[in-house]
Short mmCIF file of C-alpha atoms in Angstrom, two decimals:
data_model
loop_
_atom_site.label_atom_id
_atom_site.label_comp_id
_atom_site.label_asym_id
_atom_site.label_seq_id
_atom_site.Cartn_x
_atom_site.Cartn_y
_atom_site.Cartn_z
CA MET X 296 54.27 143.70 133.81
CA LYS X 297 53.45 140.14 132.80
CA TRP X 298 50.61 137.78 133.61
CA MET X 299 50.16 134.03 133.65
CA LYS X 300 47.04 133.06 131.71
CA PHE X 301 45.06 129.96 132.68
CA LYS X 302 42.75 128.98 129.83
CA VAL X 303 39.91 126.47 130.32
CA LYS X 304 38.17 124.75 127.43
CA THR X 305 34.53 124.15 128.33
CA LEU X 306 30.94 124.57 127.08
CA THR X 307 29.05 127.83 126.68
CA GLU X 308 26.35 126.63 129.10
CA ALA X 309 28.98 126.12 131.81
CA GLU X 310 30.64 129.53 131.43
CA ASP X 311 28.90 131.34 134.28
CA ILE X 312 29.26 128.67 136.94
CA ILE X 313 32.95 128.05 136.10
CA ILE X 314 33.72 131.77 136.21
CA SER X 315 31.99 132.07 139.59
CA THR X 316 33.73 128.98 140.96
CA LEU X 317 37.21 130.06 139.89
CA TYR X 318 36.68 133.58 141.21
CA ASP X 319 36.29 131.88 144.59
CA LEU X 320 39.89 130.69 144.16
CA GLY X 321 41.00 134.29 143.58
CA LEU X 322 41.34 134.12 139.80
CA GLU X 323 40.24 137.41 138.26
CA GLY X 324 39.82 139.13 134.90
CA ALA X 325 37.77 136.41 133.23
CA GLN X 326 37.91 136.59 129.44
CA ILE X 327 35.29 134.63 127.47
CA GLU X 328 35.81 133.37 123.92
CA ASP X 329 32.89 131.58 122.26
CA LYS X 330 30.91 131.56 119.01
CA ILE X 331 27.57 132.63 120.42
CA PRO X 332 26.16 135.17 117.90
CA LEU X 333 25.94 138.74 119.12
CA THR X 334 22.48 140.10 119.83
CA PRO X 335 21.36 143.20 117.89
CA LEU X 336 21.92 145.32 121.00
CA GLU X 337 25.44 143.96 121.48
CA LYS X 338 26.19 144.76 117.85
CA GLU X 339 25.08 148.33 118.49
CA GLN X 340 27.76 148.57 121.17
CA MET X 341 30.52 147.63 118.71
CA PHE X 342 30.43 150.96 116.80
CA VAL X 343 29.97 149.35 113.36
CA ASP X 344 26.84 149.10 111.25
CA ILE X 345 27.42 145.56 109.98
CA LEU X 346 29.56 142.83 111.49
CA PRO X 347 30.79 139.96 109.31
CA GLU X 348 29.07 136.64 109.85
CA GLY X 349 30.98 134.61 112.39
CA PRO X 350 31.43 130.86 112.54
CA GLU X 351 28.49 128.72 113.58
CA ASP X 352 28.15 128.29 117.34
CA ASP X 353 29.58 124.90 118.30
CA GLY X 354 28.82 125.19 122.02
CA VAL X 355 32.51 125.39 122.93
CA ALA X 356 33.88 128.19 125.10
CA TYR X 357 37.33 129.20 126.29
CA LEU X 358 37.61 130.97 129.64
CA SER X 359 40.87 132.73 130.48
CA PHE X 360 41.95 133.89 133.95
CA PHE X 361 45.01 135.98 134.77
CA VAL X 362 47.48 136.06 137.66
CA GLU X 363 50.14 138.76 137.86
CA GLU X 364 53.70 137.50 137.56
CA LYS X 365 56.22 139.18 139.86
CA GLU X 366 59.67 140.31 138.74
CA ASP X 367 61.26 137.15 140.12
CA GLY X 368 58.79 135.01 138.16
CA SER X 369 56.72 133.99 141.20
CA LEU X 370 52.94 134.20 141.46
CA GLU X 371 50.65 135.25 144.28
CA LEU X 372 47.03 134.24 144.82
CA ASN X 373 44.90 135.56 147.69
CA GLY X 374 48.06 136.92 149.33
CA GLN X 375 49.81 133.54 149.25
CA ALA X 376 52.92 132.69 147.21
CA THR X 377 52.26 129.97 144.65
CA ASP X 378 53.22 128.86 141.16
CA ALA X 379 51.51 128.01 137.89
CA GLU X 380 51.41 124.27 138.52
CA GLN X 381 49.75 124.70 141.91
CA ILE X 382 47.12 127.03 140.46
CA LYS X 383 46.53 124.66 137.55
CA ALA X 384 46.02 121.81 140.03
CA MET X 385 43.50 123.87 142.04
CA VAL X 386 41.58 124.75 138.87
CA ALA X 387 41.58 121.09 137.80
CA GLU X 388 40.20 120.06 141.21
CA GLN X 389 37.35 122.59 140.98
CA LEU X 390 36.50 121.52 137.44
CA ALA X 391 36.42 117.87 138.49
CA GLU X 392 33.94 118.70 141.26
CA LEU X 393 31.70 120.63 138.86
CA ALA X 394 31.86 117.79 136.35
CA GLN X 395 30.19 115.49 138.88
CA TRP X 396 26.88 117.32 138.57
CA MET X 397 26.96 119.18 135.25
CA ASP X 398 28.46 118.85 131.78
CA ILE X 399 31.52 121.07 131.49
CA GLY X 400 32.80 119.60 128.23
CA GLU X 401 36.51 118.90 127.80
CA GLY X 402 37.59 120.84 130.88
CA SER X 403 41.23 121.03 129.74
CA ILE X 404 43.57 123.72 131.10
CA THR X 405 46.45 125.43 129.32
CA VAL X 406 48.92 127.86 130.86
CA ASP X 407 50.96 130.55 129.13
CA GLU X 408 52.40 134.00 129.68
CA THR X 409 50.94 137.25 128.34
CA GLU X 410 51.96 140.90 128.38
CA ASP X 411 50.16 143.38 130.60
CA ILE X 412 46.79 144.70 129.44
CA ASP X 413 44.48 147.00 131.37
CA TRP X 414 41.90 144.24 131.88
CA ILE X 415 39.92 146.34 134.34
CA ASN X 416 39.23 149.31 132.08
CA ASN X 417 39.57 148.33 128.42
CA TRP X 418 36.11 146.74 128.29
CA LYS X 419 34.52 150.07 129.21
CA GLN X 420 34.84 151.28 125.63
CA TYR X 421 32.14 148.76 124.67
CA PHE X 422 29.62 149.43 127.46
CA HIS X 423 27.34 152.43 127.02
CA GLN X 424 23.96 153.50 128.38
CA PHE X 425 20.96 151.59 127.10
CA TYR X 426 17.27 151.10 127.84
CA ILE X 427 15.23 148.29 129.34
CA ASP X 428 11.72 149.42 128.39
CA ASP X 429 11.40 152.76 130.25
CA ILE X 430 14.48 152.20 132.45
CA LEU X 431 17.78 153.87 131.56
CA VAL X 432 20.83 151.80 132.52
CA ILE X 433 23.97 153.93 132.62
CA PRO X 434 27.58 153.48 133.80
CA SER X 435 29.35 156.01 136.00
CA TRP X 436 31.54 157.27 133.16
CA GLU X 437 28.55 158.60 131.19
CA ASP X 438 26.04 161.38 131.88
CA VAL X 439 22.25 161.22 131.81
CA LYS X 440 20.88 163.14 128.84
CA VAL X 441 18.41 165.94 129.51
CA GLU X 442 15.60 164.06 127.78
CA ASP X 443 16.16 161.05 130.07
CA ARG X 444 16.04 162.82 133.42
CA ASP X 445 12.42 161.85 134.06
CA ARG X 446 13.12 158.16 133.49
CA LEU X 447 13.85 155.59 136.15
CA VAL X 448 17.66 155.56 136.05
CA LEU X 449 19.79 152.60 137.13
CA HIS X 450 23.44 153.51 137.62
CA ILE X 451 25.44 150.32 137.22
CA ASP X 452 29.14 149.56 137.11
CA PRO X 453 29.44 145.80 136.78
CA GLY X 454 33.16 145.53 137.53
CA THR X 455 35.02 142.63 135.94
CA ALA X 456 32.91 139.73 137.17
CA PHE X 457 29.27 140.55 136.64
CA GLY X 458 26.73 141.61 134.05
CA THR X 459 25.25 144.97 133.19
CA GLY X 460 21.56 144.19 132.69
CA MET X 461 22.03 144.00 128.94
CA HIS X 462 21.44 140.25 128.79
CA GLU X 463 17.97 138.99 127.83
CA THR X 464 17.67 136.86 130.98
CA THR X 465 18.13 139.87 133.26
CA GLN X 466 15.55 141.85 131.33
CA LEU X 467 13.05 138.98 131.51
CA CYS X 468 13.43 138.93 135.30
CA ILE X 469 13.06 142.71 135.57
CA ARG X 470 9.74 142.65 133.73
CA GLN X 471 8.40 139.86 135.94
CA LEU X 472 9.54 141.60 139.12
CA ARG X 473 7.61 144.73 138.16
CA LYS X 474 4.42 142.69 137.92
CA PHE X 475 4.60 141.30 141.44
CA ILE X 476 6.52 143.74 143.67
CA GLY X 477 4.49 145.71 146.21
CA PRO X 478 5.37 148.04 149.11
CA ASP X 479 5.66 145.17 151.62
CA THR X 480 7.61 142.79 149.36
CA VAL X 481 10.56 140.98 150.90
CA LEU X 482 12.67 139.50 148.12
CA LEU X 483 15.44 136.92 147.88
CA ASP X 484 17.82 137.25 144.91
CA VAL X 485 19.81 134.05 144.39
CA GLY X 486 22.99 134.69 142.41
CA THR X 487 22.75 138.44 142.85
CA GLY X 488 26.02 139.32 141.06
CA SER X 489 26.26 143.09 140.77
CA GLY X 490 22.91 143.47 142.53
CA ILE X 491 20.93 144.69 139.53
CA LEU X 492 17.73 142.77 140.28
CA GLY X 493 17.80 143.49 144.00
CA ILE X 494 18.52 147.19 143.57
CA LEU X 495 15.81 147.61 140.94
CA SER X 496 13.38 145.73 143.19
CA LEU X 497 13.98 148.30 145.93
CA MET X 498 13.54 151.08 143.37
CA PHE X 499 10.25 149.44 142.30
CA GLY X 500 9.11 149.71 145.94
CA ALA X 501 10.15 146.47 147.64
CA LYS X 502 10.62 146.69 151.39
CA ARG X 503 13.76 144.54 151.76
CA VAL X 504 16.13 142.40 149.69
CA VAL X 505 18.44 139.57 150.66
CA GLY X 506 20.94 138.48 148.02
CA THR X 507 23.15 135.41 147.89
CA ASP X 508 26.12 134.74 145.65
CA LEU X 509 28.97 132.24 145.40
CA ASP X 510 31.48 134.96 144.55
CA PRO X 511 32.96 137.25 147.26
CA CYS X 512 33.57 139.81 144.47
CA ALA X 513 29.83 140.45 144.65
CA VAL X 514 30.30 142.25 147.99
CA PRO X 515 32.13 145.35 146.67
CA ALA X 516 30.18 145.27 143.39
CA VAL X 517 26.82 145.38 145.17
CA ALA X 518 28.01 147.97 147.70
CA GLU X 519 29.21 150.29 144.93
CA ASN X 520 26.00 149.96 142.95
CA ILE X 521 23.84 150.50 146.04
CA GLU X 522 25.70 153.73 146.73
CA ALA X 523 25.53 154.84 143.09
CA ASN X 524 21.74 154.49 143.09
CA GLY X 525 21.07 156.09 146.46
CA VAL X 526 19.51 152.90 147.82
CA ASP X 527 19.37 152.37 151.58
CA PRO X 528 22.17 149.84 152.30
CA GLU X 529 20.20 148.60 155.31
CA ALA X 530 17.50 147.37 152.92
CA PHE X 531 19.89 145.07 150.99
CA GLU X 532 21.66 142.26 152.83
CA LEU X 533 24.21 140.18 150.91
CA LEU X 534 25.30 136.70 151.98
CA ILE X 535 28.09 134.69 150.35
CA GLY X 536 27.77 130.94 149.89
CA ASN X 537 25.95 128.13 148.10
CA ILE X 538 22.32 128.07 149.16
CA ILE X 539 21.79 124.70 147.46
CA THR X 540 24.30 122.81 149.59
CA GLU X 541 25.02 124.93 152.68
CA LYS X 542 22.50 124.42 155.48
CA GLU X 543 24.07 127.25 157.46
CA LEU X 544 23.37 129.69 154.63
CA GLN X 545 19.81 128.39 154.27
CA ASP X 546 19.31 129.08 157.98
CA GLN X 547 20.76 132.60 157.63
CA VAL X 548 18.48 133.35 154.70
CA GLY X 549 15.46 132.12 156.63
CA TYR X 550 12.41 129.98 155.90
CA GLU X 551 8.98 130.90 154.50
CA CYS X 552 9.76 134.61 154.79
CA TYR X 553 10.01 135.78 151.17
CA ASP X 554 7.22 137.09 148.99
CA ILE X 555 9.41 136.67 145.89
CA VAL X 556 12.47 134.59 145.11
CA VAL X 557 14.26 135.48 141.87
CA ALA X 558 17.03 133.35 140.39
CA ASN X 559 18.71 134.34 137.14
CA ILE X 560 21.03 131.35 136.90
CA LEU X 561 21.76 128.49 134.53
CA ALA X 562 19.05 125.88 133.99
CA ASP X 563 21.39 123.18 135.30
CA VAL X 564 21.57 125.08 138.59
CA LEU X 565 17.86 125.93 138.74
CA VAL X 566 16.94 122.23 138.76
CA PRO X 567 18.65 121.43 142.12
CA LEU X 568 17.90 124.93 143.46
CA THR X 569 14.12 124.79 143.07
CA PRO X 570 13.25 122.13 145.70
CA VAL X 571 15.57 123.90 148.16
CA ILE X 572 14.29 127.42 147.56
CA LEU X 573 10.71 126.22 148.01
CA HIS X 574 11.31 126.39 151.76
CA GLN X 575 12.35 130.06 151.64
CA LEU X 576 9.12 131.14 149.92
CA LYS X 577 6.03 132.16 151.84
CA LYS X 578 2.79 130.40 150.99
CA GLY X 579 1.50 132.25 147.94
CA GLY X 580 5.03 133.47 147.20
CA ILE X 581 6.29 134.02 143.65
CA TYR X 582 9.31 132.24 142.15
CA ILE X 583 10.88 133.98 139.13
CA THR X 584 13.59 132.16 137.19
CA SER X 585 15.64 132.84 134.10
CA GLY X 586 19.03 132.01 132.64
CA ILE X 587 17.22 129.30 130.70
CA ILE X 588 18.18 128.69 127.06
CA ASP X 589 15.10 127.74 125.05
CA ASP X 590 15.89 124.02 124.73
CA LYS X 591 16.04 123.78 128.55
CA GLU X 592 12.55 125.25 129.07
CA GLU X 593 10.83 121.90 129.58
CA THR X 594 13.55 120.78 132.02
CA VAL X 595 13.02 123.79 134.27
CA VAL X 596 9.22 123.75 133.99
CA ASN X 597 9.21 120.07 135.01
CA ALA X 598 11.51 120.80 137.98
CA VAL X 599 9.26 123.66 139.11
CA ARG X 600 6.14 121.48 138.91
CA ALA X 601 7.90 118.55 140.60
CA ALA X 602 8.59 120.84 143.57
CA GLY X 603 4.84 121.46 143.88
CA LEU X 604 4.80 124.95 142.43
CA GLU X 605 2.15 126.24 140.06
CA VAL X 606 3.56 127.62 136.80
CA LEU X 607 1.95 131.00 136.20
CA GLU X 608 3.74 132.24 133.10
CA VAL X 609 6.54 131.44 130.70
CA THR X 610 8.01 134.46 128.89
CA TYR X 611 10.58 134.71 126.12
CA GLN X 612 13.20 137.07 124.74
CA GLY X 613 15.44 135.91 121.92
CA GLU X 614 16.59 132.38 122.72
CA TRP X 615 16.05 132.84 126.46
CA VAL X 616 13.19 131.86 128.73
CA SER X 617 11.80 132.96 132.10
CA VAL X 618 9.53 130.72 134.17
CA THR X 619 7.36 132.32 136.86
CA ALA X 620 5.59 130.14 139.42
CA ARG X 621 3.67 130.37 142.72
CA LYS X 622 3.81 128.38 145.93
CA ASN X 623 0.18 127.52 146.73
#
């Protein structure tokens, strides 16, 4: 089996939003190549004691997406016959739209052919159970150790599109959520991905969660993780769309009905999101943000204050920042 590979040259800060946008087109199996140094925890997952020093991070990233090539050389995307040039044109159109409101760098696209690889399963060899404070995060292909059975256990299979909870930004949000969640908490998770934050919020005692995401792949990912953790599916509603620009989605989500809104997204997305999400928060509601690289802290703090929110706390882990605020 062969695949056509569509490779986008961009910036590391634009990786997440481009991946999400192109998944909407039906492109799957995103592969990221960048020079961001591995965290100590990521190094632990590589099964070596010492990794050689890599090149200095230059902010450039390459994102590769794969479409299966049929025996006759044709391609299919979302059930429709197509070809490499048509897909390349669609990708270029999406990149041009993104470039109107954020820096995506060069945004060039190359196309070539590659032999079949088990993209879905090969990455599993690098993902193993780990801890977030007293929480054990474990994939379905591993067993809980006897000594961990009294811990709060989060069973998570991220699939090919979403994270595992290992990233600093997710952990920053988890710690803030624990501070503010109560038995009557209704929470909105913007950019829910695999549902980690929403599922943990219900496990922490929240009453109800609504999640939004741009990527339809979030639907099966969240459903699988809800089932794996024994969470009531009626307590977690997932809506697909862009809450920043889609009035219909804003109406579905509802206004002034959330005790907490959490958004673990890029800083460049948090800036336009904040004045919109203000209307979803109850008076006195808590707004928890992350996905903020340290040199973007001031940008997000200023956006939060400009929306009329009171900044309660700024927390840090590695090079990442979380800003927590309140609607007074």
